[in-house]
Amino acid sequence: FPSHDTGELGDGTVANSQYVTKAYVNPGVFDVRLVVSNNAGCSDTTTRSGMITIVKSQAKFLIKDSFRTCPPLMVNFTDSSSHVVSRVWDFGDSTSTTSNNPSHFYSYPGTYIAKLTVIGPGGCVDSFTRRIVVNGPRGQISSGNQRSCRPYIFSLGVTSQGAVSYTWDFNDGNTLNTSQTNVTHEYQNSGLYFPRVMLVDAAGCKVPIISRDTLLASTIKAGFRMETGNYRDWE
């Protein structure tokens, strides 16, 4: 006699088929019950408790010391995610890690978005973000000329946000404290130089920056020699 199958899938849905494909919308633990019967009126029932377990991965983390007036700032991250198989931290400054509870240094001022992405059972993906603020002056060095012959004089400037004074290190043993954004410096010897400057804001935060340009103090020396010899005319 042919049989008739009825499946109760644990979330209130019923399927009248021998083979069932089911998409569960919500997480949970579901019991599956199967009732079979035939044309003779015979029936039987079997139930498997907790046969289907659906979990939802959730990314979440706590941070300590997410704001500071001056860099460097060390932030401690504590992962409080659930149902995680693997994780990736993106610290918002082009660095990342897969550690469970990492600590990270932010050495330059700015606003950073730290992001945790987790992957759970079955490949479910979830992410969580927090904002981290590091105050302090920012800027960059520019050079009016990158090469110079003797005398080795270079014009340097700094464009900054929040800085009120500047301490220049010209990379030749000489320094200069000034409130001016443009300076001129003469090097005594030829060579390659990498000037840097310490930015200081009104709160006393100090942030060092280095020039993106290499300064070349070039030298050249003229010289020649004359060779003499005996020559004769050939007829």
Coordinates of N, CA and C in Angstrom, one line a residue, residues 103-193:
S103 N 45.5 44.1 21.5 CA 45.8 45.5 21.9 C 46.5 46.1 20.8
H104 N 46.2 47.4 20.6 CA 46.8 48.1 19.4 C 47.2 49.5 19.7
F105 N 48.3 50.0 19.2 CA 48.8 51.3 19.4 C 48.4 52.2 18.2
Y106 N 47.8 53.3 18.5 CA 47.6 54.4 17.5 C 48.6 55.5 17.7
S107 N 49.5 55.7 16.8 CA 50.7 56.6 17.0 C 50.5 57.9 16.4
Y108 N 49.4 58.1 15.6 CA 49.3 59.4 14.9 C 47.8 59.9 15.1
P109 N 47.6 61.2 15.2 CA 46.3 61.7 15.4 C 45.3 61.4 14.3
G110 N 44.1 61.3 14.6 CA 43.0 61.0 13.6 C 41.8 60.3 14.2
T111 N 40.8 60.1 13.4 CA 39.6 59.3 13.8 C 39.7 58.0 13.0
Y112 N 39.7 56.9 13.8 CA 39.8 55.6 13.2 C 38.5 54.8 13.5
I113 N 38.1 54.0 12.5 CA 37.0 53.1 12.7 C 37.5 51.7 12.8
A114 N 37.4 51.1 14.0 CA 37.9 49.8 14.3 C 36.7 48.8 14.0
K115 N 37.0 47.8 13.2 CA 35.9 46.9 12.8 C 36.3 45.4 13.1
L116 N 35.3 44.7 13.6 CA 35.5 43.3 13.9 C 34.5 42.5 13.0
T117 N 35.0 41.6 12.2 CA 34.2 40.7 11.3 C 34.4 39.3 11.8
V118 N 33.2 38.7 12.0 CA 33.3 37.3 12.5 C 32.5 36.4 11.5
I119 N 33.0 35.1 11.5 CA 32.4 34.1 10.7 C 31.9 33.0 11.6
G120 N 30.7 32.6 11.5 CA 30.1 31.6 12.4 C 29.9 30.2 11.7
P121 N 29.3 29.3 12.4 CA 29.0 28.0 11.8 C 28.2 28.2 10.5
G122 N 28.5 27.4 9.5 CA 27.8 27.5 8.2 C 28.2 28.7 7.4
G123 N 29.2 29.5 7.8 CA 29.7 30.6 7.0 C 29.0 31.9 7.2
C124 N 28.1 32.0 8.3 CA 27.4 33.2 8.5 C 28.4 34.3 8.9
V125 N 28.2 35.6 8.4 CA 29.2 36.7 8.6 C 28.4 37.8 9.3
D126 N 29.1 38.4 10.2 CA 28.6 39.6 10.9 C 29.7 40.5 11.2
S127 N 29.5 41.8 11.3 CA 30.5 42.8 11.7 C 30.0 43.8 12.7
F128 N 31.0 44.4 13.4 CA 30.7 45.5 14.4 C 31.8 46.5 14.4
T129 N 31.4 47.8 14.5 CA 32.4 48.8 14.4 C 32.3 49.8 15.6
R130 N 33.5 50.4 16.0 CA 33.5 51.4 17.0 C 34.5 52.5 16.5
R131 N 34.2 53.7 16.9 CA 35.1 54.9 16.5 C 36.1 55.1 17.6
I132 N 37.3 55.4 17.2 CA 38.4 55.7 18.1 C 39.0 57.0 17.7
V133 N 39.2 58.0 18.6 CA 39.6 59.3 18.3 C 41.0 59.5 19.0
V134 N 42.0 60.0 18.3 CA 43.3 60.4 18.8 C 43.5 61.8 18.4
N135 N 43.5 62.7 19.4 CA 43.7 64.1 19.1 C 45.2 64.5 19.0
G136 N 45.5 65.7 18.6 CA 46.8 66.1 18.4 C 47.1 66.8 17.1
P137 N 48.1 67.5 16.9 CA 48.4 68.2 15.7 C 48.8 67.2 14.5
R138 N 48.4 67.6 13.3 CA 48.8 66.8 12.1 C 49.4 67.7 11.1
G139 N 50.2 67.2 10.2 CA 50.8 68.0 9.2 C 51.8 67.3 8.3
Q140 N 52.4 68.0 7.4 CA 53.4 67.4 6.5 C 54.4 68.5 6.1
I141 N 55.6 68.0 5.8 CA 56.7 68.9 5.4 C 56.7 69.0 3.9
S142 N 57.0 70.2 3.4 CA 57.2 70.4 2.0 C 58.6 71.1 1.8
S143 N 59.2 70.9 0.6 CA 60.5 71.5 0.4 C 60.4 72.3 -0.9
G144 N 61.0 73.6 -0.8 CA 61.0 74.4 -2.0 C 61.9 73.9 -3.1
N145 N 63.0 73.3 -2.6 CA 64.0 72.7 -3.5 C 64.5 71.4 -2.9
Q146 N 64.7 70.4 -3.7 CA 65.1 69.1 -3.2 C 66.6 68.9 -3.5
R147 N 67.2 69.7 -4.3 CA 68.6 69.6 -4.6 C 69.3 71.0 -4.6
S148 N 70.5 71.0 -4.2 CA 71.2 72.3 -4.1 C 72.7 72.0 -4.2
C149 N 73.3 73.0 -5.0 CA 74.8 73.0 -5.1 C 75.3 74.0 -4.0
R150 N 76.6 73.9 -3.8 CA 77.2 74.8 -2.8 C 76.9 76.3 -3.1
P151 N 76.4 77.1 -2.2 CA 76.1 76.8 -0.8 C 74.8 75.9 -0.7
Y152 N 74.8 75.0 0.2 CA 73.7 74.0 0.3 C 72.5 74.6 1.1
I153 N 71.7 75.5 0.4 CA 70.6 76.2 1.1 C 69.3 75.6 0.6
F154 N 68.4 75.2 1.6 CA 67.1 74.6 1.2 C 66.0 75.4 1.9
S155 N 64.9 75.5 1.2 CA 63.7 76.2 1.8 C 62.7 75.1 2.2
L156 N 62.3 75.1 3.4 CA 61.4 74.1 4.0 C 60.2 74.7 4.6
G157 N 59.1 74.0 4.5 CA 57.8 74.5 5.1 C 57.0 73.4 5.7
V158 N 56.1 73.7 6.5 CA 55.2 72.7 7.1 C 53.8 73.2 7.0
T159 N 52.9 72.3 6.6 CA 51.5 72.6 6.6 C 50.9 71.7 7.7
S160 N 50.2 72.4 8.6 CA 49.7 71.6 9.8 C 48.3 72.0 10.2
Q161 N 47.7 71.2 11.0 CA 46.4 71.4 11.6 C 46.6 71.3 13.1
G162 N 46.4 72.4 13.8 CA 46.4 72.4 15.3 C 47.7 72.7 15.9
A163 N 48.8 72.8 15.1 CA 50.1 73.1 15.7 C 50.3 74.6 15.9
V164 N 51.0 74.9 17.0 CA 51.3 76.3 17.3 C 52.8 76.6 17.3
S165 N 53.6 75.6 17.4 CA 55.0 75.7 17.4 C 55.7 74.5 16.7
Y166 N 56.9 74.7 16.3 CA 57.6 73.6 15.5 C 59.1 73.5 16.0
T167 N 59.5 72.3 16.2 CA 60.9 72.1 16.4 C 61.5 71.3 15.3
W168 N 62.4 71.9 14.5 CA 63.0 71.3 13.3 C 64.2 70.6 13.7
D169 N 64.4 69.4 13.1 CA 65.6 68.7 13.2 C 66.1 68.5 11.7
F170 N 67.2 69.2 11.4 CA 67.6 69.2 10.0 C 68.4 68.0 9.5
N171 N 68.6 67.0 10.5 CA 69.3 65.8 10.2 C 70.8 66.0 10.0
D172 N 71.3 67.1 10.4 CA 72.8 67.4 10.4 C 73.3 67.8 11.7
G173 N 72.6 67.5 12.8 CA 73.0 67.9 14.1 C 72.4 69.3 14.6
N174 N 71.7 70.0 13.7 CA 71.2 71.3 14.0 C 69.7 71.2 14.2
T175 N 69.2 72.0 15.2 CA 67.7 72.0 15.4 C 67.3 73.5 15.5
L176 N 66.0 73.7 15.4 CA 65.5 75.1 15.4 C 64.1 75.0 16.0
N177 N 63.8 75.8 17.1 CA 62.5 76.0 17.7 C 61.9 77.3 17.1
T178 N 60.7 77.2 16.5 CA 60.1 78.4 15.9 C 58.6 78.3 15.9
S179 N 58.0 79.4 15.7 CA 56.5 79.4 15.5 C 56.2 79.6 14.0
Q180 N 57.2 79.8 13.2 CA 57.1 80.0 11.8 C 56.9 78.7 11.0
T181 N 56.1 78.8 10.0 CA 55.9 77.6 9.2 C 56.9 77.4 8.1
N182 N 57.6 78.4 7.7 CA 58.6 78.4 6.7 C 60.0 78.7 7.2
V183 N 61.0 77.9 6.9 CA 62.3 78.1 7.3 C 63.3 77.9 6.2
T184 N 64.5 78.4 6.3 CA 65.6 78.2 5.4 C 66.8 77.7 6.2
H185 N 67.4 76.6 5.6 CA 68.6 76.0 6.3 C 69.7 75.8 5.3
E186 N 70.9 76.1 5.8 CA 72.1 75.8 5.0 C 72.9 74.7 5.6
Y187 N 73.1 73.7 4.8 CA 74.0 72.5 5.2 C 75.4 72.8 4.8
Q188 N 76.3 72.3 5.7 CA 77.7 72.6 5.5 C 78.4 71.6 4.7
N189 N 77.9 70.4 4.6 CA 78.5 69.3 3.9 C 77.5 68.7 2.9
S190 N 78.1 68.1 1.9 CA 77.3 67.4 0.8 C 76.8 66.1 1.4
G191 N 75.7 65.6 0.8 CA 75.1 64.4 1.3 C 73.6 64.4 1.1
L192 N 73.0 63.3 1.6 CA 71.5 63.2 1.7 C 71.0 63.5 3.1
Y193 N 69.9 64.2 3.1 CA 69.3 64.6 4.4 C 67.8 64.4 4.5

